[in-house]
Tab-separated table of C-alpha atoms in Angstrom:
chain	number	residue	atom	x	y	z
Z	14	MET	CA	-45.373	26.616	-31.571
Z	15	THR	CA	-43.642	25.177	-28.465
Z	16	ASN	CA	-41.740	27.231	-25.988
Z	17	THR	CA	-38.031	26.273	-26.098
Z	18	THR	CA	-36.844	28.603	-23.383
Z	19	LEU	CA	-35.761	27.102	-20.097
Z	20	PRO	CA	-37.805	27.678	-16.987
Z	21	ARG	CA	-36.487	30.288	-14.613
Z	22	THR	CA	-35.606	27.628	-12.028
Z	23	TYR	CA	-33.061	25.948	-14.314
Z	24	SER	CA	-29.531	25.755	-12.983
Z	25	ALA	CA	-26.400	24.407	-14.627
Z	26	PRO	CA	-25.319	20.837	-13.821
Z	27	ALA	CA	-23.165	20.486	-10.719
Z	28	ALA	CA	-19.973	20.112	-12.768
Z	29	GLN	CA	-20.559	23.562	-14.239
Z	30	GLN	CA	-21.400	25.238	-10.950
Z	31	PRO	CA	-18.655	27.496	-9.614
Z	32	GLN	CA	-16.767	25.689	-6.886
Z	33	PRO	CA	-15.727	27.423	-3.674
Z	34	ALA	CA	-12.024	28.119	-3.429
Z	35	GLU	CA	-10.088	25.383	-1.656
Z	36	PRO	CA	-8.109	26.554	1.381
Z	37	SER	CA	-4.348	26.568	0.814
Z	38	TYR	CA	-3.694	24.029	3.572
Z	39	LEU	CA	-5.972	21.540	1.800
Z	40	ARG	CA	-4.128	22.109	-1.477
Z	41	THR	CA	-0.869	21.436	0.359
Z	42	VAL	CA	-2.206	18.266	1.979
Z	43	ARG	CA	-3.597	17.086	-1.361
Z	44	ARG	CA	-0.240	17.705	-3.059
Z	45	LEU	CA	1.914	16.060	-0.359
Z	46	SER	CA	-0.170	13.211	1.079
Z	47	VAL	CA	0.485	10.504	-1.507
Z	48	PRO	CA	4.193	11.317	-1.983
Z	49	LEU	CA	4.537	11.123	1.817
Z	50	LEU	CA	2.718	7.779	1.777
Z	51	ARG	CA	5.178	6.559	-0.887
Z	52	LEU	CA	8.138	7.699	1.243
Z	53	ALA	CA	6.690	6.097	4.373
Z	54	LEU	CA	6.176	2.784	2.579
Z	55	GLY	CA	9.703	2.974	1.213
Z	56	LEU	CA	11.273	3.689	4.588
Z	57	VAL	CA	9.331	0.877	6.290
Z	58	PHE	CA	10.436	-1.576	3.607
Z	59	VAL	CA	14.079	-0.487	3.905
Z	60	TRP	CA	13.938	-0.731	7.700
Z	61	PHE	CA	12.195	-4.118	7.929
Z	62	GLY	CA	14.248	-5.544	5.065
Z	63	ALA	CA	17.499	-4.431	6.698
Z	64	LEU	CA	16.483	-6.252	9.883
Z	65	GLU	CA	15.983	-9.426	7.840
Z	66	VAL	CA	19.323	-9.038	6.046
Z	67	ALA	CA	21.073	-8.486	9.382
Z	68	GLY	CA	19.399	-11.564	10.873
Z	69	VAL	CA	17.805	-9.633	13.726
Z	70	THR	CA	14.201	-9.529	12.567
Z	71	PRO	CA	11.597	-10.689	15.087
Z	72	VAL	CA	9.616	-12.325	12.255
Z	73	GLY	CA	12.363	-14.502	10.785
Z	74	ASP	CA	10.837	-17.739	12.088
Z	75	LEU	CA	7.389	-16.686	10.869
Z	76	VAL	CA	8.745	-16.010	7.372
Z	77	ALA	CA	10.727	-19.240	7.325
Z	78	GLY	CA	7.711	-21.244	8.504
Z	79	ALA	CA	5.558	-19.839	5.704
Z	80	LEU	CA	8.128	-21.019	3.155
Z	81	PRO	CA	9.209	-24.420	4.502
Z	82	TRP	CA	10.451	-25.646	1.127
Z	83	PHE	CA	13.291	-23.060	1.223
Z	84	ASP	CA	16.298	-22.923	3.542
Z	85	ALA	CA	15.640	-20.175	6.122
Z	86	ALA	CA	19.360	-19.338	6.231
Z	87	TRP	CA	19.122	-17.739	2.799
Z	88	VAL	CA	15.424	-17.099	2.102
Z	89	VAL	CA	14.905	-14.637	4.972
Z	90	PRO	CA	17.959	-12.492	4.081
Z	91	ALA	CA	17.063	-12.740	0.367
Z	92	LEU	CA	13.547	-11.478	1.037
Z	93	GLY	CA	15.067	-8.778	3.222
Z	94	ALA	CA	17.374	-7.673	0.400
Z	95	PHE	CA	14.373	-7.579	-1.934
Z	96	GLU	CA	12.491	-5.425	0.591
Z	97	VAL	CA	15.436	-3.035	0.930
Z	98	LEU	CA	15.641	-2.694	-2.853
Z	99	LEU	CA	11.888	-2.205	-3.082
Z	100	GLY	CA	12.004	0.462	-0.389
Z	101	LEU	CA	14.854	2.319	-2.076
Z	102	VAL	CA	12.972	2.348	-5.381
Z	103	LEU	CA	9.882	3.734	-3.641
Z	104	VAL	CA	11.928	6.421	-1.898
Z	105	SER	CA	13.610	7.379	-5.196
Z	106	GLY	CA	10.260	7.948	-6.861
Z	107	LYS	CA	11.413	6.118	-10.012
Z	108	LEU	CA	9.617	3.046	-11.390
Z	109	VAL	CA	6.947	3.499	-8.730
Z	110	GLY	CA	4.297	1.525	-10.592
Z	111	LEU	CA	6.615	-1.458	-10.997
Z	112	ALA	CA	7.752	-1.210	-7.365
Z	113	CYS	CA	4.142	-1.107	-6.165
Z	114	ALA	CA	3.246	-4.153	-8.261
Z	115	ALA	CA	6.210	-6.042	-6.789
Z	116	MET	CA	5.292	-4.848	-3.296
Z	117	ILE	CA	1.696	-6.015	-3.678
Z	118	ALA	CA	2.827	-9.430	-4.938
Z	119	HIS	CA	5.328	-9.723	-2.086
Z	120	LEU	CA	2.760	-8.743	0.531
Z	121	GLY	CA	0.243	-11.125	-0.997
Z	122	GLY	CA	2.746	-13.896	-0.313
Z	123	THR	CA	2.702	-13.108	3.388
Z	124	PHE	CA	-0.796	-14.572	3.596
Z	125	LEU	CA	0.845	-17.995	3.203
Z	126	VAL	CA	1.250	-17.810	6.976
Z	127	TYR	CA	-2.488	-18.480	7.291
Z	128	VAL	CA	-2.196	-21.576	5.083
Z	129	MET	CA	1.171	-22.963	6.140
Z	130	GLN	CA	1.049	-22.063	9.854
Z	131	PRO	CA	-2.557	-21.641	10.974
Z	132	GLU	CA	-1.581	-22.744	14.493
Z	133	VAL	CA	0.724	-19.704	14.673
Z	134	ALA	CA	-1.753	-17.253	13.144
Z	135	PHE	CA	-4.977	-18.239	14.912
Z	136	THR	CA	-5.926	-19.005	18.498
Z	137	ASN	CA	-7.374	-22.522	18.790
Z	138	GLY	CA	-7.700	-22.684	14.986
Z	139	ASN	CA	-10.349	-19.948	14.986
Z	140	PRO	CA	-9.712	-17.477	12.123
Z	141	LEU	CA	-11.661	-14.809	14.006
Z	142	LEU	CA	-9.213	-15.027	16.932
Z	143	MET	CA	-5.849	-13.990	15.533
Z	144	THR	CA	-2.609	-14.159	17.412
Z	145	MET	CA	-0.109	-11.310	17.318
Z	146	GLU	CA	1.512	-13.000	14.308
Z	147	GLY	CA	-1.856	-13.309	12.577
Z	148	GLU	CA	-2.560	-9.632	13.128
Z	149	PHE	CA	0.932	-8.766	11.881
Z	150	VAL	CA	0.071	-10.467	8.585
Z	151	ALA	CA	-3.487	-9.058	8.444
Z	152	LYS	CA	-2.211	-5.475	8.507
Z	153	ASN	CA	-0.698	-6.152	5.086
Z	154	VAL	CA	-4.170	-5.580	3.629
Z	155	VAL	CA	-3.646	-1.907	4.523
Z	156	LEU	CA	-0.163	-1.864	2.992
Z	157	ILE	CA	-1.474	-3.477	-0.204
Z	158	THR	CA	-4.182	-0.822	-0.420
Z	159	ALA	CA	-1.584	1.903	0.155
Z	160	GLY	CA	0.476	0.418	-2.671
Z	161	LEU	CA	-2.539	0.587	-4.979
Z	162	VAL	CA	-3.116	4.244	-4.065
Z	163	VAL	CA	0.536	5.152	-4.654
Z	164	ALA	CA	0.655	3.263	-7.965
Z	165	LEU	CA	-2.505	4.907	-9.294
Z	166	TRP	CA	-1.462	8.359	-8.095
Z	167	SER	CA	1.965	7.902	-9.670
Z	168	ARG	CA	0.393	6.933	-12.989
Z	169	HIS	CA	-1.959	9.922	-12.845
Z	170	ALA	CA	0.872	12.324	-11.939
Z	171	ARG	CA	2.990	10.975	-14.807
Z	172	ALA	CA	0.113	11.453	-17.253
Z	173	LEU	CA	-0.224	15.082	-16.172
Z	174	ARG	CA	3.433	15.822	-16.843
């Protein structure tokens, strides 16, 4: 007959091990961090979009140059209005997944600067030596990633409700 008892050194899998209590400040940070990220993204989009609508954005020529087949007189303010709307939706907390998808698509379009205006984005045509404008566009990788985090968190939070 075989012995079916477990050896004395057996311990439960890690998932079944009691977990130490999480400090309250960490619970607070965990609860607030992604909603604050959503609000920050929303406010930045409202702010930058409003500058474009008002015609006082420092990146108006950059935007217009990336979309040369459109008239800059209307495409820059139109994109600005879209950004304001996007930001307001993010701030409201409604339709967050849709807003994040639109934000990611919009930000993906900013990489046209590298294709349409490489002389503006890169020093001496070298993609490793970005200009200020090139770096301005490159930071959108971080904003896209933030949008993915907010969208996934929003979906998870909705599923829990």
